[in-house]
Each structure stands twice: as structure tokens, then as C-alpha cells.
CSV table of C-alpha atoms and ligand atoms in Angstrom, one decimal:
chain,number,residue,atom,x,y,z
D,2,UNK,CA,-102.0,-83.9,-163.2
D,3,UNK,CA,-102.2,-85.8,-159.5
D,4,UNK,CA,-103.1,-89.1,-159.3
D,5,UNK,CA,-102.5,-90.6,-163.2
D,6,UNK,CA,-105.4,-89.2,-164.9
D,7,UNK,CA,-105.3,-87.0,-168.0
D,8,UNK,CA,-107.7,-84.4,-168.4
D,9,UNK,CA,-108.6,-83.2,-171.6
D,10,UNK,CA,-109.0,-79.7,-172.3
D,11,UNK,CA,-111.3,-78.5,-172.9
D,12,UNK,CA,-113.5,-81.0,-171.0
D,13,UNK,CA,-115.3,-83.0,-173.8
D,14,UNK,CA,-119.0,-82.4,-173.7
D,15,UNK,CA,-121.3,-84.9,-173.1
D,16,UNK,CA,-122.3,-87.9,-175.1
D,17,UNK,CA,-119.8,-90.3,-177.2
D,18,UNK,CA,-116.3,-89.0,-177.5
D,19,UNK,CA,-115.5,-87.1,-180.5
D,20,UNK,CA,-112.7,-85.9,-182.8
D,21,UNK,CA,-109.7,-85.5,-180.7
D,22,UNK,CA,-111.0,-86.8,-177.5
D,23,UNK,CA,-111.4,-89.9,-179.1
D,24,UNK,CA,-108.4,-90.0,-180.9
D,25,UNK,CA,-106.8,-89.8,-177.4
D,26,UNK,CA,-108.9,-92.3,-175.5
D,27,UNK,CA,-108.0,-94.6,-178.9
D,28,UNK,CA,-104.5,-93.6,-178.3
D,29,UNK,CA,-104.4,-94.3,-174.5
D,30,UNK,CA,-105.4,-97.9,-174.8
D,31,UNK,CA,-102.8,-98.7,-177.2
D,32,UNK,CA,-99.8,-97.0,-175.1
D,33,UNK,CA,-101.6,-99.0,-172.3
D,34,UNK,CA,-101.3,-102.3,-174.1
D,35,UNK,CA,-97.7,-101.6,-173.9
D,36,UNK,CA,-97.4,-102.0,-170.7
D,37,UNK,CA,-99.0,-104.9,-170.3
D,38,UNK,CA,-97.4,-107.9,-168.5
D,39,UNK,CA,-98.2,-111.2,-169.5
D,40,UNK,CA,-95.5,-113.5,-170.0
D,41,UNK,CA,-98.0,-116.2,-169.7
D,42,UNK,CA,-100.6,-115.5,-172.4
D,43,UNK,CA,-99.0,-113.4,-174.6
D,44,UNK,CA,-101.9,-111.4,-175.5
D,45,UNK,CA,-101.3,-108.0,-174.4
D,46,UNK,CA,-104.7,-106.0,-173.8
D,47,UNK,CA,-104.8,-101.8,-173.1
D,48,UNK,CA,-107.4,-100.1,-171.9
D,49,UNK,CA,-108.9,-96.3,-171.7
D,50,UNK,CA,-111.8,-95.2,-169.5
D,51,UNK,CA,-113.0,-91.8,-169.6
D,52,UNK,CA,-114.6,-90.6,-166.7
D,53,UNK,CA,-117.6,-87.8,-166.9
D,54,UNK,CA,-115.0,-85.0,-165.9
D,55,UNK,CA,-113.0,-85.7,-168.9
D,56,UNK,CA,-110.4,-87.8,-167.1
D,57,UNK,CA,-108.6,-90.9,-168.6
D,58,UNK,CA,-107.1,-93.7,-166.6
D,59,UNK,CA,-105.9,-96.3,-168.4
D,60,UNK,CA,-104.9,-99.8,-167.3
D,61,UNK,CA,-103.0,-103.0,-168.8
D,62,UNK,CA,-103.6,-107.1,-168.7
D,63,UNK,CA,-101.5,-108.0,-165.1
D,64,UNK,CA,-101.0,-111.7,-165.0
D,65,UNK,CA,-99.3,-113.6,-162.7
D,66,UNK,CA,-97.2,-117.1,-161.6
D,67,UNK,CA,-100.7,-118.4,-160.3
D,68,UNK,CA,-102.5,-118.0,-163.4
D,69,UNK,CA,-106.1,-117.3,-161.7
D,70,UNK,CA,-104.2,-114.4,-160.1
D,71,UNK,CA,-104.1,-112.5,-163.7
D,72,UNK,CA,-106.1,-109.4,-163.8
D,73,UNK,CA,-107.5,-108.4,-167.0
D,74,UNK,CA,-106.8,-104.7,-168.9
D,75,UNK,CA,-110.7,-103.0,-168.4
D,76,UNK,CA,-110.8,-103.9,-164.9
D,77,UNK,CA,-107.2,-102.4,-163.8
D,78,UNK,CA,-108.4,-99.0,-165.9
D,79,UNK,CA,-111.7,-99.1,-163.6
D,80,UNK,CA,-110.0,-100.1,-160.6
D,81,UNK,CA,-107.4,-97.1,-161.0
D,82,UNK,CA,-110.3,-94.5,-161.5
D,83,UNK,CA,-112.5,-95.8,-158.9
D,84,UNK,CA,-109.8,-95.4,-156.2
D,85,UNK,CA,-108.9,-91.8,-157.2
D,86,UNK,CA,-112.5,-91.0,-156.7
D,87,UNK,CA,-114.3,-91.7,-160.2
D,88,UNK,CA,-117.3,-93.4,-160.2
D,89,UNK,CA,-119.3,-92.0,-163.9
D,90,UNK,CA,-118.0,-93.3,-166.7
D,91,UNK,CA,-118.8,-92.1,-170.6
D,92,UNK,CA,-116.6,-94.6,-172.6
D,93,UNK,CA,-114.0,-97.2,-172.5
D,94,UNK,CA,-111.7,-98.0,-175.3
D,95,UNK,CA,-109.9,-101.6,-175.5
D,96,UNK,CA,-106.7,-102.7,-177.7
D,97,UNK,CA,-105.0,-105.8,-178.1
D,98,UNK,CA,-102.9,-107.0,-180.8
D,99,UNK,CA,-105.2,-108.6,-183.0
D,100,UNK,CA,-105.4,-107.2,-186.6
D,101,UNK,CA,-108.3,-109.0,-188.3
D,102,UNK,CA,-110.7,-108.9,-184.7
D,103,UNK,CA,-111.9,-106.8,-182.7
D,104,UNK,CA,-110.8,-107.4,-178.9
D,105,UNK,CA,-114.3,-108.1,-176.3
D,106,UNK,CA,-114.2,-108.1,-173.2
D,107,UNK,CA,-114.8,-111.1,-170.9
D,108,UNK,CA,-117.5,-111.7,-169.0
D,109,UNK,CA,-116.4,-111.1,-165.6
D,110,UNK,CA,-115.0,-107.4,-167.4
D,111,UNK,CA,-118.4,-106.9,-168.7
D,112,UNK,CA,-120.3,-107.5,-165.5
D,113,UNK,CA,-117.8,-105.4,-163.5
D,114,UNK,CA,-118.4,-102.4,-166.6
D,115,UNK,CA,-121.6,-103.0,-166.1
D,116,UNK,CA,-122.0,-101.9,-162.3
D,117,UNK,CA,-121.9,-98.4,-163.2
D,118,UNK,CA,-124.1,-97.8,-165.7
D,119,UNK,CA,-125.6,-99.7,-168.5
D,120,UNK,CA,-125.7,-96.4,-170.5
D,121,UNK,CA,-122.3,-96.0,-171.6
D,122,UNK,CA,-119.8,-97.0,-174.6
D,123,UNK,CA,-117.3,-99.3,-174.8
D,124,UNK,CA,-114.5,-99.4,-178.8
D,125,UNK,CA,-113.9,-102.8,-179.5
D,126,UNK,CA,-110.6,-102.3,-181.6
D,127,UNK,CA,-108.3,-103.8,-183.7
D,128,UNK,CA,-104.8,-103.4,-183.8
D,129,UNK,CA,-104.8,-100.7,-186.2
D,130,UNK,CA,-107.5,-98.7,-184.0
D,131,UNK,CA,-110.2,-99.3,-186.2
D,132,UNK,CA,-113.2,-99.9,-184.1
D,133,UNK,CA,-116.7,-100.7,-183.4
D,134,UNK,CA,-118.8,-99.1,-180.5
D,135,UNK,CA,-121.1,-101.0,-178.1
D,136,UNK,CA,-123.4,-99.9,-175.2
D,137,UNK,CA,-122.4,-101.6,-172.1
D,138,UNK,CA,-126.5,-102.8,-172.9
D,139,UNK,CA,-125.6,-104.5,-175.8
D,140,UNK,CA,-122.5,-106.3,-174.2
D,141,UNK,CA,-124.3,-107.5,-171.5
D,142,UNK,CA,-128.3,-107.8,-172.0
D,143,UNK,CA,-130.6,-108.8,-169.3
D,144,UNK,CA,-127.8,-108.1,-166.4
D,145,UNK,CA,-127.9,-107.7,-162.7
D,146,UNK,CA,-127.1,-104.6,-161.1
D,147,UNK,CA,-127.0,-102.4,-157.9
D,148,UNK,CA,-130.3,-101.2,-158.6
D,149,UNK,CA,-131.7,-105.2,-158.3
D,150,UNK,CA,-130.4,-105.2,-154.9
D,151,UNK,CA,-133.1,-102.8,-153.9
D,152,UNK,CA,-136.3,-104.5,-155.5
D,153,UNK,CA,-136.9,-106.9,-152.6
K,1,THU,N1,-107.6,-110.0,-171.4
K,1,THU,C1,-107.8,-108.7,-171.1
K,1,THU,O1,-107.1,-108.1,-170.3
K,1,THU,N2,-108.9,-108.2,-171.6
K,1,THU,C2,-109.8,-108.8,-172.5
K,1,THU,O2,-110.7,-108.1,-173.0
K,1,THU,C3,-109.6,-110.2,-172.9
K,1,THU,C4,-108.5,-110.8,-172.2
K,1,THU,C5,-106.3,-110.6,-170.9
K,1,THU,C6,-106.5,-111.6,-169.8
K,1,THU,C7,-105.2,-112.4,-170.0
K,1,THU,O3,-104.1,-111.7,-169.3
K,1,THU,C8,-105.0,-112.4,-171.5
K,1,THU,O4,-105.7,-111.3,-172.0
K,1,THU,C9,-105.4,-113.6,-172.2
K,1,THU,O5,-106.7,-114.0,-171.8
């Protein structure tokens, strides 16, 4: 389909991603890893969002010569669906190469996650695509948002 998302048919109903949805949001992290460049690190990080419609856009770590430059996985997958017009979000799944941890997401990732929504899921995985599931509550408690902007 236009514009690099996949849709999933049928559309996955709502709630947590289940069965075979999952399985491809699990699956579209790890072929997103791939992709990754970072010749600096070394640490390769994929990502898979899925959007309310049933979309996935996916994104990779981009790092770069000036090392501050580098752009992490989670925020190029939300960047790509935000600019083709995505704005809800029902889960994000995140892969890196680690076998005996499951990859989090840094801060800056978590605050960026966290501006749309505080009410959806984000797989931690490991290597081997075992996984853990956190609400984007849990990862970041007590956070500022777009609604705080308004209560002054
Ligand atoms: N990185 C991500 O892309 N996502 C994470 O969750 C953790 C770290 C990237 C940033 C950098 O390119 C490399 O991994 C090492 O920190």
C-alpha cells in the first residue's frame, strides 16, 4: 500500500494485538532492526508501531558522524506514521540484538511515546522475540503531556 505502511487484514480489533497481528508487529521490528545503521554503536534497534487503523510503520536506529545527530529506532517508526497522517497508536514493538535482555527504550523515546497517549503498549523483546508488555504508564509514571499544557 501508499506511503510504507502495512495494513493488516482484517483490521485487528481493538485492544492488545493478538495471534497473527502480533506475530507481524513482532516480526516487523526485527526486519526493521536490519536496517538499522549504526556504524558507531553497533547496537542495531527495530521498531513496529501499529496505528488504530491497523497500519504498521516501522523504523530503525539512524546514527550519524556527529554522534548527537543519531536518531533512535521508536522515534523514526513514530516519525514515519505521524507524517503519513497517523496520530493513534495501539502498540509498539522494539528489537535489538540482545538475547538475555529485553531492549527499553530511552527516555527521550519514552517521552516522545508518551505524547500520544499514556494508554497504549509497548513489547520489550529479546532477540529471540520473547517479550514482555508495558503501558506507555508504566514506562514513564508521573509524565507531562499535551493535556498539562491546558491546566493553567
Ligand atoms: N537505541 C534505539 O534506537 N532504541 C533504544 O531503545 C535504545 C537505543 C539506539 C540509539 C543508538 O543508535 C544505539 O541504539 C546505541 O544507543
Amino acid at each position: 500500500m501508499e506511503g510504507g505502511g502495512q495494513r493488516l487484514a482484517p483490521v485487528a480489533p481493538p485492544g492488545q494485538p493478538q495471534g497473527e497481528h502480533l506475530r507481524l508487529l513482532l516480526r516487523r521490528s526485527q526486519e526493521a532492526k536490519n536496517c538499522a545503521y549504526c556504524p558507531y554503536s553497533r547496537f542495531p534497534v527495530g521498531a513496529a508501531l501499529l496505528t488504530a487503523g491497523g497500519e504498521i510503520f516501522s523504523g530503525c536506529n539512524v546514527e550519524n558522524a556527529c554522534y548527537s545527530l543519531g536518531m533512535c529506532a521508536e522515534r523514526a517508526a513514530i516519525q514515519k506514521a505521524i507524517s503519513e497522517g497517523h496520530t493513534s497508536f495501539r502498540a509498539m514493538a522494539i528489537t535489538s540484538d540482545m538475547r538475555d535482555h529485553f531492549i527499553t527504550p530511552c527516555g527521550a523515546c519514552r517521552q516522545v511515546m508518551r505524547e500520544f497517549g499514556t494508554d497504549w503498549d509497548v513489547y520489550l523483546t529479546k532477540a529471540d522475540g520473547t517479550y514482555i508488555v508495558k503501558r506507555l504508564e508504566e514506562l514513564l509514571p508521573l509524565s507531562f503531556g499535551p493535556e498539562d499544557l491546558k491546566k493553567v
